[in-house]
mmCIF file of C-alpha atoms in Angstrom:
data_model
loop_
_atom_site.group_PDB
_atom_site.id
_atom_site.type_symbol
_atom_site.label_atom_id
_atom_site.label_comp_id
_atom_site.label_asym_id
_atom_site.label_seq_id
_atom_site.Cartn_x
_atom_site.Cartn_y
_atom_site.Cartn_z
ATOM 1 C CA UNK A 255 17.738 8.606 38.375
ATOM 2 C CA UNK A 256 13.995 9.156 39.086
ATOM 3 C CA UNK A 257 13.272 9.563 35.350
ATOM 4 C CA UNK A 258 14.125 9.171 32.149
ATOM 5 C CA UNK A 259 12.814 11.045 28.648
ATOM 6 C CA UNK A 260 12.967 9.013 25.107
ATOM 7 C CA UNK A 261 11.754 10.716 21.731
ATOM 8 C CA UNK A 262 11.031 8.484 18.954
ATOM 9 C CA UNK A 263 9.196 9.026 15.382
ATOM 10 C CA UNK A 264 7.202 8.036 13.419
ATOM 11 C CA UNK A 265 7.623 6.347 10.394
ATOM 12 C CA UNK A 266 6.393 6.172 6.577
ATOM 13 C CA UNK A 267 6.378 3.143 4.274
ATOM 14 C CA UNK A 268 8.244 3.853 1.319
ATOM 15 C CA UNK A 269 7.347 0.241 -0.385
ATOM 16 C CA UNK A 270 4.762 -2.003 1.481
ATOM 17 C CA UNK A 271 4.555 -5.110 -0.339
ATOM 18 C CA UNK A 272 2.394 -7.056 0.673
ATOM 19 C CA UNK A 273 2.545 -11.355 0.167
ATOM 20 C CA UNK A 274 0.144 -14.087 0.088
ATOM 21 C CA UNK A 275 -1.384 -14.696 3.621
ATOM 22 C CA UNK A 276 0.694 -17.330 5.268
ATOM 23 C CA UNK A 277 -1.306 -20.385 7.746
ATOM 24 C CA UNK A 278 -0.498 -18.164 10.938
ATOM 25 C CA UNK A 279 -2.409 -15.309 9.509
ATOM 26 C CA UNK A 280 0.315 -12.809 9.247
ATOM 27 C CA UNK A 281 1.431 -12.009 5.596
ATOM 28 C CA UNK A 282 5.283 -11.978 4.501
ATOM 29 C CA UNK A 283 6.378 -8.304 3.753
ATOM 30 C CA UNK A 284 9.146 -5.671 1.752
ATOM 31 C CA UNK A 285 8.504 -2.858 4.142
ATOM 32 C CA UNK A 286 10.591 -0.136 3.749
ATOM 33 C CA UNK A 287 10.656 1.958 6.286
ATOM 34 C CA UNK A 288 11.658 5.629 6.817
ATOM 35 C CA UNK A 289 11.858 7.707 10.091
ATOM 36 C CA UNK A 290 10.433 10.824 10.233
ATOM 37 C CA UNK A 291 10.738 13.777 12.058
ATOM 38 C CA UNK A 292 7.094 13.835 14.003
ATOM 39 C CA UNK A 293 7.949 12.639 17.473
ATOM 40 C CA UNK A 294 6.563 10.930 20.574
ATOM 41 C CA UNK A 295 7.985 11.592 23.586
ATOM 42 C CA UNK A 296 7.591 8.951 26.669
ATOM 43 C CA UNK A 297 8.577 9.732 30.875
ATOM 44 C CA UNK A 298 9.198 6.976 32.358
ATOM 45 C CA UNK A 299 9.715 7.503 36.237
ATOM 46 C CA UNK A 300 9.796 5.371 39.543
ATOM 47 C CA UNK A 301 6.439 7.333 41.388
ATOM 48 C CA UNK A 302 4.015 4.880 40.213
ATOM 49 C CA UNK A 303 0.133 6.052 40.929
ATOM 50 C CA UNK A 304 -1.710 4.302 43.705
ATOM 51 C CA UNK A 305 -3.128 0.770 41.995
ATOM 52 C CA UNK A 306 -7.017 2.256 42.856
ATOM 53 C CA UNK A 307 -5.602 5.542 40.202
ATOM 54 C CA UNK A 308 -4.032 3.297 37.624
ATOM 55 C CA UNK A 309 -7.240 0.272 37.724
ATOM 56 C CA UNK A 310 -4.931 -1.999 39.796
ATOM 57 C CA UNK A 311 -2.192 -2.109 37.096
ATOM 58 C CA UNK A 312 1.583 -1.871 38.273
ATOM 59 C CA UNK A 313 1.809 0.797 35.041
ATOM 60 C CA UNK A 314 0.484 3.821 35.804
ATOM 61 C CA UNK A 315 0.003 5.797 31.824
ATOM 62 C CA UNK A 316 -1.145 9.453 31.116
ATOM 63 C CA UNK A 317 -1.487 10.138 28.025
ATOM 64 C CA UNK A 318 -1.574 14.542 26.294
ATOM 65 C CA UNK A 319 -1.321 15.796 23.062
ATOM 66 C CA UNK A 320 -2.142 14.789 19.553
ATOM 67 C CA UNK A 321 -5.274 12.510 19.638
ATOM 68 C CA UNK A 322 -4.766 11.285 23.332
ATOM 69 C CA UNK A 323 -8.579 10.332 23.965
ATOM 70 C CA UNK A 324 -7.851 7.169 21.691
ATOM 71 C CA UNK A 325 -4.919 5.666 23.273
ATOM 72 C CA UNK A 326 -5.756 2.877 25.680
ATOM 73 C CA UNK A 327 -4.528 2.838 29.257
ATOM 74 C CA UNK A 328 -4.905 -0.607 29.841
ATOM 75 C CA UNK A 329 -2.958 -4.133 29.211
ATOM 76 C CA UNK A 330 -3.354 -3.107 25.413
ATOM 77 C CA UNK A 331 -1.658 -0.339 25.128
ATOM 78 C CA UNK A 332 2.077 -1.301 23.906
ATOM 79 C CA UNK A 333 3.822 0.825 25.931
ATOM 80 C CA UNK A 334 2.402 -1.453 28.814
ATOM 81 C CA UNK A 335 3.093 -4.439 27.548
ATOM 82 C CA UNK A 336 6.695 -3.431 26.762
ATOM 83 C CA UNK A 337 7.163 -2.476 30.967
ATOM 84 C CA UNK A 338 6.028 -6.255 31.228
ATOM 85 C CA UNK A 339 8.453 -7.800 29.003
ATOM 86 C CA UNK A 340 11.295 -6.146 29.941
ATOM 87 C CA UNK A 341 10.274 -6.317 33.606
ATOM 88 C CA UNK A 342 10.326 -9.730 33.204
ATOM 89 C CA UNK A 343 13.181 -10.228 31.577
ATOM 90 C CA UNK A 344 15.335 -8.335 34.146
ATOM 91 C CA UNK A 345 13.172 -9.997 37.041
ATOM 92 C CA UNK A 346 12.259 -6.826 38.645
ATOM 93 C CA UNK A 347 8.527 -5.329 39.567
ATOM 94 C CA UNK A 348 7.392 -3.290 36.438
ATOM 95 C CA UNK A 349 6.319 -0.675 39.412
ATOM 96 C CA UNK A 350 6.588 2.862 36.888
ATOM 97 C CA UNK A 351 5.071 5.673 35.751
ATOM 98 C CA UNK A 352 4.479 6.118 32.222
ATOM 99 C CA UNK A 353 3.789 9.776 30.305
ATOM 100 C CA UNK A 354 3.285 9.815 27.166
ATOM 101 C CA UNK A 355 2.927 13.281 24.618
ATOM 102 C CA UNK A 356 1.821 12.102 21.227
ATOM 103 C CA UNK A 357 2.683 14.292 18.482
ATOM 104 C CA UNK A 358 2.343 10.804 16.124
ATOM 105 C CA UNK A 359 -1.430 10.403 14.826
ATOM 106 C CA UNK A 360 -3.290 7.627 16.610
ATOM 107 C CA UNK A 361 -4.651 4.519 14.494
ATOM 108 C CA UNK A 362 -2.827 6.889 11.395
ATOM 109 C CA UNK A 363 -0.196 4.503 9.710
ATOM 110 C CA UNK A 364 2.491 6.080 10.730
ATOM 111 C CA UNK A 365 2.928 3.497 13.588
ATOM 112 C CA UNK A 366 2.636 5.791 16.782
ATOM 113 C CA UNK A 367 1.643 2.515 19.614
ATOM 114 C CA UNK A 368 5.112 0.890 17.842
ATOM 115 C CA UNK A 369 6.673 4.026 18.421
ATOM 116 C CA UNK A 370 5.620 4.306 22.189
ATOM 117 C CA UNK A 371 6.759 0.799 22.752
ATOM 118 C CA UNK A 372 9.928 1.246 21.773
ATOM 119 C CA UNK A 373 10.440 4.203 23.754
ATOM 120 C CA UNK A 374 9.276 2.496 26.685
ATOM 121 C CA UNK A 375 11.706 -0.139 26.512
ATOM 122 C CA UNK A 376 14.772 2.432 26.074
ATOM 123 C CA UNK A 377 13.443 4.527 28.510
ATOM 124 C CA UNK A 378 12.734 1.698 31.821
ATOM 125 C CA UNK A 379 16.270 0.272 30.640
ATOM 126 C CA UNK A 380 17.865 3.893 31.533
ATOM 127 C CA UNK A 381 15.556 3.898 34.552
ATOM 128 C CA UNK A 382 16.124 0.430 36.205
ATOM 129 C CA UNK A 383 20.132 0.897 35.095
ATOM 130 C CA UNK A 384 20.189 -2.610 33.276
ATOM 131 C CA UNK A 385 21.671 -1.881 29.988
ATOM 132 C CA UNK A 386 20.331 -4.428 27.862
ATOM 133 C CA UNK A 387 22.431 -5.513 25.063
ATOM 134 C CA UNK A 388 20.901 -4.109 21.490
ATOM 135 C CA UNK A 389 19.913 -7.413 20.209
ATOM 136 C CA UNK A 390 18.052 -8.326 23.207
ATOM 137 C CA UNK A 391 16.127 -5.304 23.429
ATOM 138 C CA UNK A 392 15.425 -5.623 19.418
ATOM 139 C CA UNK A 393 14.120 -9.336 19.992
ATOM 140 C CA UNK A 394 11.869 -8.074 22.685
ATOM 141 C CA UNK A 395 10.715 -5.452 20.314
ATOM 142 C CA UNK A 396 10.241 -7.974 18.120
ATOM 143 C CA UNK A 397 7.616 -10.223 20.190
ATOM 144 C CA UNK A 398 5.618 -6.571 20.777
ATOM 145 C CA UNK A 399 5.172 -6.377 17.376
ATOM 146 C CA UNK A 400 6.234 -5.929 13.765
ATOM 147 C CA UNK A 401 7.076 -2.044 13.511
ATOM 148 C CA UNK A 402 8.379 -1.852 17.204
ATOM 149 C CA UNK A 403 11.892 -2.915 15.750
ATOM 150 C CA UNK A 404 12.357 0.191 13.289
ATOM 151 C CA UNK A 405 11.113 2.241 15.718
ATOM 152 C CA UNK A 406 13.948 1.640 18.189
ATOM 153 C CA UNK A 407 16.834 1.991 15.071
ATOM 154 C CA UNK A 408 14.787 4.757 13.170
ATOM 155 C CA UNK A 409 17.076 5.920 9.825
ATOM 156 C CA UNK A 410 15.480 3.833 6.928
ATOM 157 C CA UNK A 411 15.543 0.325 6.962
ATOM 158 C CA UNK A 412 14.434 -2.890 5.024
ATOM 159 C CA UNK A 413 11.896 -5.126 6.882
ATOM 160 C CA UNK A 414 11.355 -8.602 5.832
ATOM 161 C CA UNK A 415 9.183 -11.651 7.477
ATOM 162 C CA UNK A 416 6.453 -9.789 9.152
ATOM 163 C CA UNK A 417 8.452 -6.836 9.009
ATOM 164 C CA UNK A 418 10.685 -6.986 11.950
ATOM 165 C CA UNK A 419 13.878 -8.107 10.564
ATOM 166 C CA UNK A 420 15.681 -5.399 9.382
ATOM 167 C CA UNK A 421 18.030 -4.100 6.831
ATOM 168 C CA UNK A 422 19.720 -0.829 6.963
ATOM 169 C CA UNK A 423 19.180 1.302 4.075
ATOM 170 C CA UNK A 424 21.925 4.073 2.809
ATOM 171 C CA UNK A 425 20.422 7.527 2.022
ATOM 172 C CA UNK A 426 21.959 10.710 0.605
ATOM 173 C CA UNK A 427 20.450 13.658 2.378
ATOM 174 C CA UNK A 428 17.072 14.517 3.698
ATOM 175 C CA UNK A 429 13.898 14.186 2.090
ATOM 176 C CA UNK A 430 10.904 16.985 2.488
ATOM 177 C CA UNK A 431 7.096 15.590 3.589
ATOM 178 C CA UNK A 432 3.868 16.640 4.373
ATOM 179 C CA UNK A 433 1.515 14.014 6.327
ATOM 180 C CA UNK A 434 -2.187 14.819 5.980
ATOM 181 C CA UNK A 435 -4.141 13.592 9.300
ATOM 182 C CA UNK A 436 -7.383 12.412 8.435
ATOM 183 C CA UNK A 437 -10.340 12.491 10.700
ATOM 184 C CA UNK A 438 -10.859 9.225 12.538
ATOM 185 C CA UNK A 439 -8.199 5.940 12.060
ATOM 186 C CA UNK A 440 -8.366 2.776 10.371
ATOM 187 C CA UNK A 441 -7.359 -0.845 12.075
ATOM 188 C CA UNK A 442 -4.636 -2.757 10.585
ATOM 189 C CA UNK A 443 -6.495 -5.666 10.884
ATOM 190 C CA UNK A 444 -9.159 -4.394 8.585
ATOM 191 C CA UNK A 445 -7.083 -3.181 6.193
ATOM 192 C CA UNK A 446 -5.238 -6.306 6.076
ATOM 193 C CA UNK A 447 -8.511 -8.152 5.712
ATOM 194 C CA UNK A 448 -10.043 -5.896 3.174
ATOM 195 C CA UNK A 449 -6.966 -6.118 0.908
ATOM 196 C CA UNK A 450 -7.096 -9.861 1.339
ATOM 197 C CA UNK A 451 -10.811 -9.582 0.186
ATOM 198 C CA UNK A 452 -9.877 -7.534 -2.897
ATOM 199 C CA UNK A 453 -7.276 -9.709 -3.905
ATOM 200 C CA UNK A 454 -9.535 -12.925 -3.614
ATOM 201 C CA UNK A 455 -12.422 -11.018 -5.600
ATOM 202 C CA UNK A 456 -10.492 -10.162 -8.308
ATOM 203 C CA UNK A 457 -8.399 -13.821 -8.329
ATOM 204 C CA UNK A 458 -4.783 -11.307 -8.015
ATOM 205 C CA UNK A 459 -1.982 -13.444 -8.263
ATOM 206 C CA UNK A 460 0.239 -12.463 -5.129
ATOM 207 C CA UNK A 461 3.993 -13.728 -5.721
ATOM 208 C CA UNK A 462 6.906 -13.065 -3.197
ATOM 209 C CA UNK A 463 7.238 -9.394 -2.408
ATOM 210 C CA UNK A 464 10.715 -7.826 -3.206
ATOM 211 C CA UNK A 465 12.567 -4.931 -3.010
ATOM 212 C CA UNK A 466 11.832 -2.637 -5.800
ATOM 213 C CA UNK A 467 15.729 -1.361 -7.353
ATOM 214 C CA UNK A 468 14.184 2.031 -8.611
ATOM 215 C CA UNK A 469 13.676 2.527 -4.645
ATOM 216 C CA UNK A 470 17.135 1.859 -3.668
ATOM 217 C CA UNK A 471 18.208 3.799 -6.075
ATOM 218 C CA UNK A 472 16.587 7.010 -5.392
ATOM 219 C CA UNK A 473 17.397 6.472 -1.970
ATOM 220 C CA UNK A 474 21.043 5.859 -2.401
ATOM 221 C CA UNK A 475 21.059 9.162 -4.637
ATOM 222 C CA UNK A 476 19.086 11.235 -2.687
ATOM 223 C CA UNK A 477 16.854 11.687 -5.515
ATOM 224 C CA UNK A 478 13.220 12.854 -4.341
ATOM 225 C CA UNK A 479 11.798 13.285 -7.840
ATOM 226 C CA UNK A 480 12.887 9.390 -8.786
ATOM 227 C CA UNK A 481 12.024 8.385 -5.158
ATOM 228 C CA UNK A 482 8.371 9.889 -5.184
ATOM 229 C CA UNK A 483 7.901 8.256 -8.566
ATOM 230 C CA UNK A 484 8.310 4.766 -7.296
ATOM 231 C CA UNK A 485 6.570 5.499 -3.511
ATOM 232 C CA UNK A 486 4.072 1.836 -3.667
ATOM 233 C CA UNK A 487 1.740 0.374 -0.895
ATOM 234 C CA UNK A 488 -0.122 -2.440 -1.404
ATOM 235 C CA UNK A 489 -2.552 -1.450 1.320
ATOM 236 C CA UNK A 490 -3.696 1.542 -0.636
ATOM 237 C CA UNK A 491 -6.593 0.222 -2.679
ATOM 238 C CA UNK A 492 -8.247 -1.427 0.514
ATOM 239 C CA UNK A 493 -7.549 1.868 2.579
ATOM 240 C CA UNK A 494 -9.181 4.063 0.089
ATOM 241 C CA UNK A 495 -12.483 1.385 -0.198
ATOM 242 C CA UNK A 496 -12.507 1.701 3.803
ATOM 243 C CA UNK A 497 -12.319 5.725 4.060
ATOM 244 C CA UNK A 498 -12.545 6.731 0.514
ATOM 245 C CA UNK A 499 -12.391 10.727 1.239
ATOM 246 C CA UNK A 500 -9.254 9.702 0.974
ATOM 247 C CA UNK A 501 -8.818 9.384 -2.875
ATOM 248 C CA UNK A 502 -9.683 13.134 -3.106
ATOM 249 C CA UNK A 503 -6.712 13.839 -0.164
ATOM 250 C CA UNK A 504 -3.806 12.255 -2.706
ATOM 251 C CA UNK A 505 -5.552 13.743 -5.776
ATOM 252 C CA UNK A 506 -4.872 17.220 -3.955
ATOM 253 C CA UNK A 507 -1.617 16.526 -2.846
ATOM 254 C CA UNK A 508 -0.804 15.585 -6.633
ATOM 255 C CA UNK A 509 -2.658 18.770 -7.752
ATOM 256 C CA UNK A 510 -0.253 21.060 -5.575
ATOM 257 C CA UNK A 511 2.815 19.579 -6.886
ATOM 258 C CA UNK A 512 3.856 17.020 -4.843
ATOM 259 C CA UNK A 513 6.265 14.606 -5.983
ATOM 260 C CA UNK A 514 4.382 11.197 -5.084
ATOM 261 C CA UNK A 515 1.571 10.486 -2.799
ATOM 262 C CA UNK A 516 0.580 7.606 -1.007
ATOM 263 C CA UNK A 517 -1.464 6.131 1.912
ATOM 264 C CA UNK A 518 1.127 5.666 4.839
ATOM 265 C CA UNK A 519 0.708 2.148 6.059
ATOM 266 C CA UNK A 520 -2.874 0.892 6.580
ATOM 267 C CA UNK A 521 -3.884 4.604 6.785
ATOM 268 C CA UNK A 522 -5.453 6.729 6.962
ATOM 269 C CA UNK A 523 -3.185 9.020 7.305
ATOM 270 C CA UNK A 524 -1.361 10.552 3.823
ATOM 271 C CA UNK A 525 2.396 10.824 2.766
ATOM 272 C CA UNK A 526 3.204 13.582 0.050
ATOM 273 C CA UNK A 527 6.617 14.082 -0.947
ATOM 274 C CA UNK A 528 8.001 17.710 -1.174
ATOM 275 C CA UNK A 529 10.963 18.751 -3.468
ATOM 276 C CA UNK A 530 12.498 21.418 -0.710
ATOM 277 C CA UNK A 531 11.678 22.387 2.801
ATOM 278 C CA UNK A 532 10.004 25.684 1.135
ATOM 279 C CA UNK A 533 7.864 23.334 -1.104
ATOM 280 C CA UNK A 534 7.075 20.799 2.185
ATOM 281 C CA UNK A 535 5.844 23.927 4.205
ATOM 282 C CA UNK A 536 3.627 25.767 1.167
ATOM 283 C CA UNK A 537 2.077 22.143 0.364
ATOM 284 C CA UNK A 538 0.833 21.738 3.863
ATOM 285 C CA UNK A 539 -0.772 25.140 3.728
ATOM 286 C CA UNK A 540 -2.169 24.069 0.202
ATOM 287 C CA UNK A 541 -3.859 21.251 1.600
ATOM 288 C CA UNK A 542 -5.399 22.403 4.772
ATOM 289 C CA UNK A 543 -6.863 25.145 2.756
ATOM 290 C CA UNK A 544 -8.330 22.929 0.469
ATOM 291 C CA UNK A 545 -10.159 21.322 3.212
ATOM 292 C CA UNK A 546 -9.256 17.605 2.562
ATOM 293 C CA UNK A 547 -7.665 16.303 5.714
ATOM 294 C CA UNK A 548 -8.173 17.713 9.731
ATOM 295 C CA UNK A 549 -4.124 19.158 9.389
ATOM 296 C CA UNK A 550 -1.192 18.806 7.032
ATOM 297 C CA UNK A 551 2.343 18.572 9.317
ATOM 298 C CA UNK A 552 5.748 19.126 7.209
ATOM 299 C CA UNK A 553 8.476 16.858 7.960
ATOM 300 C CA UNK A 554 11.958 15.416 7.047
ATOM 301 C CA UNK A 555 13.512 12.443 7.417
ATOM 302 C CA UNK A 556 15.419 10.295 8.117
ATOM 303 C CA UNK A 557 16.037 10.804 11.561
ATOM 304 C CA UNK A 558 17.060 8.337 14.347
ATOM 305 C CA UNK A 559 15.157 6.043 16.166
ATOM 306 C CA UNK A 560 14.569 6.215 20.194
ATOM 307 C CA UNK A 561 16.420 7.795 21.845
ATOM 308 C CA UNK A 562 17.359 9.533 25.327
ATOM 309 C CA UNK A 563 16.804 13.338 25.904
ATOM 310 C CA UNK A 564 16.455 13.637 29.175
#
């Protein structure tokens, strides 16, 4: 085998509640997480580029597609690091290639560098032949970072800690969605910091987030009209105060008959949800036309998480 092909999606946050910051810095979460059906797809082969073509790294990445510019080729790119862990763990040289097509928006919420890291790590375990056991490859997911977990499971899923321990969640049928891109992206970190700023200004009490039941609920019914009526993130507010054209995306969304709206993760990109497929595809149209985000991309979920294809 001289390569292997893994598509993985992005996600959506359903409920992102958000508690007090802890001593380490991180903040415990109720993430709920839902896969959906905008995909990444990662190449992982054994013809690794000459070190002078790849800046002396052992990881070779090229990068096409949606946004490509912005993703780092270097030690901080996820997808890297993820080569490195596992290379380590099997004590073999990390010596690959690494293509990447983003379809996922960059810096957009929706958790595209998670995405690519779990990919990476499903498809060098195909490569190298060393079928890692499931719950190793999770914890390594796990030390990459917080969404890299739900990325390699996909469906939808309850996260708790910092989001990487993980709770399936039962769903009846699809859901319909339209994610508006914005122009630009937003760090985590700042959102995180500006919603810890808010909270502080305004003396918000922050208890111990929890599952909402309505959410469930909806879920387990298949229920779009209940779920979109309960969609919360607590990262909205400080999203909108960092890119605030944003307000006038959801207020659009809302104004063409979608059934929630919210800021996907720390944004900027935008989650609407649709009542059919028909609706999905007519509301992205809306929206472009309206001129409030750079493109509106229909979508269902959920869908599964990484996965081989080739």
């Amino acid at each position: 085998m001289s390569s292997v092909t893994v598509r993985v999606p992005a996600k959506v946050n359903l409920q992102l509640s958000v508690g007090p910051r802890r001593d380490d810095g991180y903040h415990d979460l109720v993430n709920v997480f839902h896969a959906v059906s905008l995909f990444d797809e990662v190449t992982a082969s054994d013809e690794p580029a000459p070190r002078e073509a790849s800046g002396g790294s052992p990881v070779a990445v090229t990068v096409e597609g949606e946004s490509a510019g912005q993703v780092p080729l270097d030690g901080s790119n996820l997808a890297v690091r993820a080569v490195l862990a596992l290379a380590v763990r099997a004590g073999r040289s990390p010596d690959v290639r690494l293509r990447i097509r983003k379809a996922i928006p960059v810096a957009g919420g929706m958790a595209g560098g998670s995405a690519d890291a779990a990919a990476t790590l499903v498809a060098c375990d195909a490569l190298w032949g060393l079928g890692t056991a499931e719950d190793d490859l999770m914890e390594l997911a796990a030390d990459l970072g917080s969404d890299v977990p739900f990325a390699l499971v996909g469906g939808t899923a309850v996260g708790t800690g910092r989001g990487e321990n993980l709770s399936p969640v039962p769903v009846a049928g699809r859901f319909h969605w339209v994610f508006a891109l914005a122009e630009g992206g937003l760090s985590t970190a700042d959102v995180y910091a500006e919603c810890d700023r808010l909270r502080e200004a305004t003396g918000e009490q922050v208890g111990w987030p929890r599952v909402a039941d309505g959410l469930m609920e909806a879920l387990a019914r298949g229920d779009a009209k209940a779920l979109g009526e309960v969609l919360d993130n607590d990262l909205q507010a400080a999203a909108l105060l960092l890119c605030r054209p944003l307000a006038r995306t959801l207020a659009a969304g809302r104004e063409h008959g979608a059934l929630g709206a919210l800021v996907s993760g720390s944004g900027p990109t935008c989650a609407f949800l649709a009542d059919s497929e028909d609706h999905a595809t007519s509301l992205a149209a809306s929206l472009e036309a309206a001129g409030v985000c750079r493109r509106a991309l229909p979508a269902h979920g959920p869908v599964p998480g990484a996965h081989v294809v080739l």
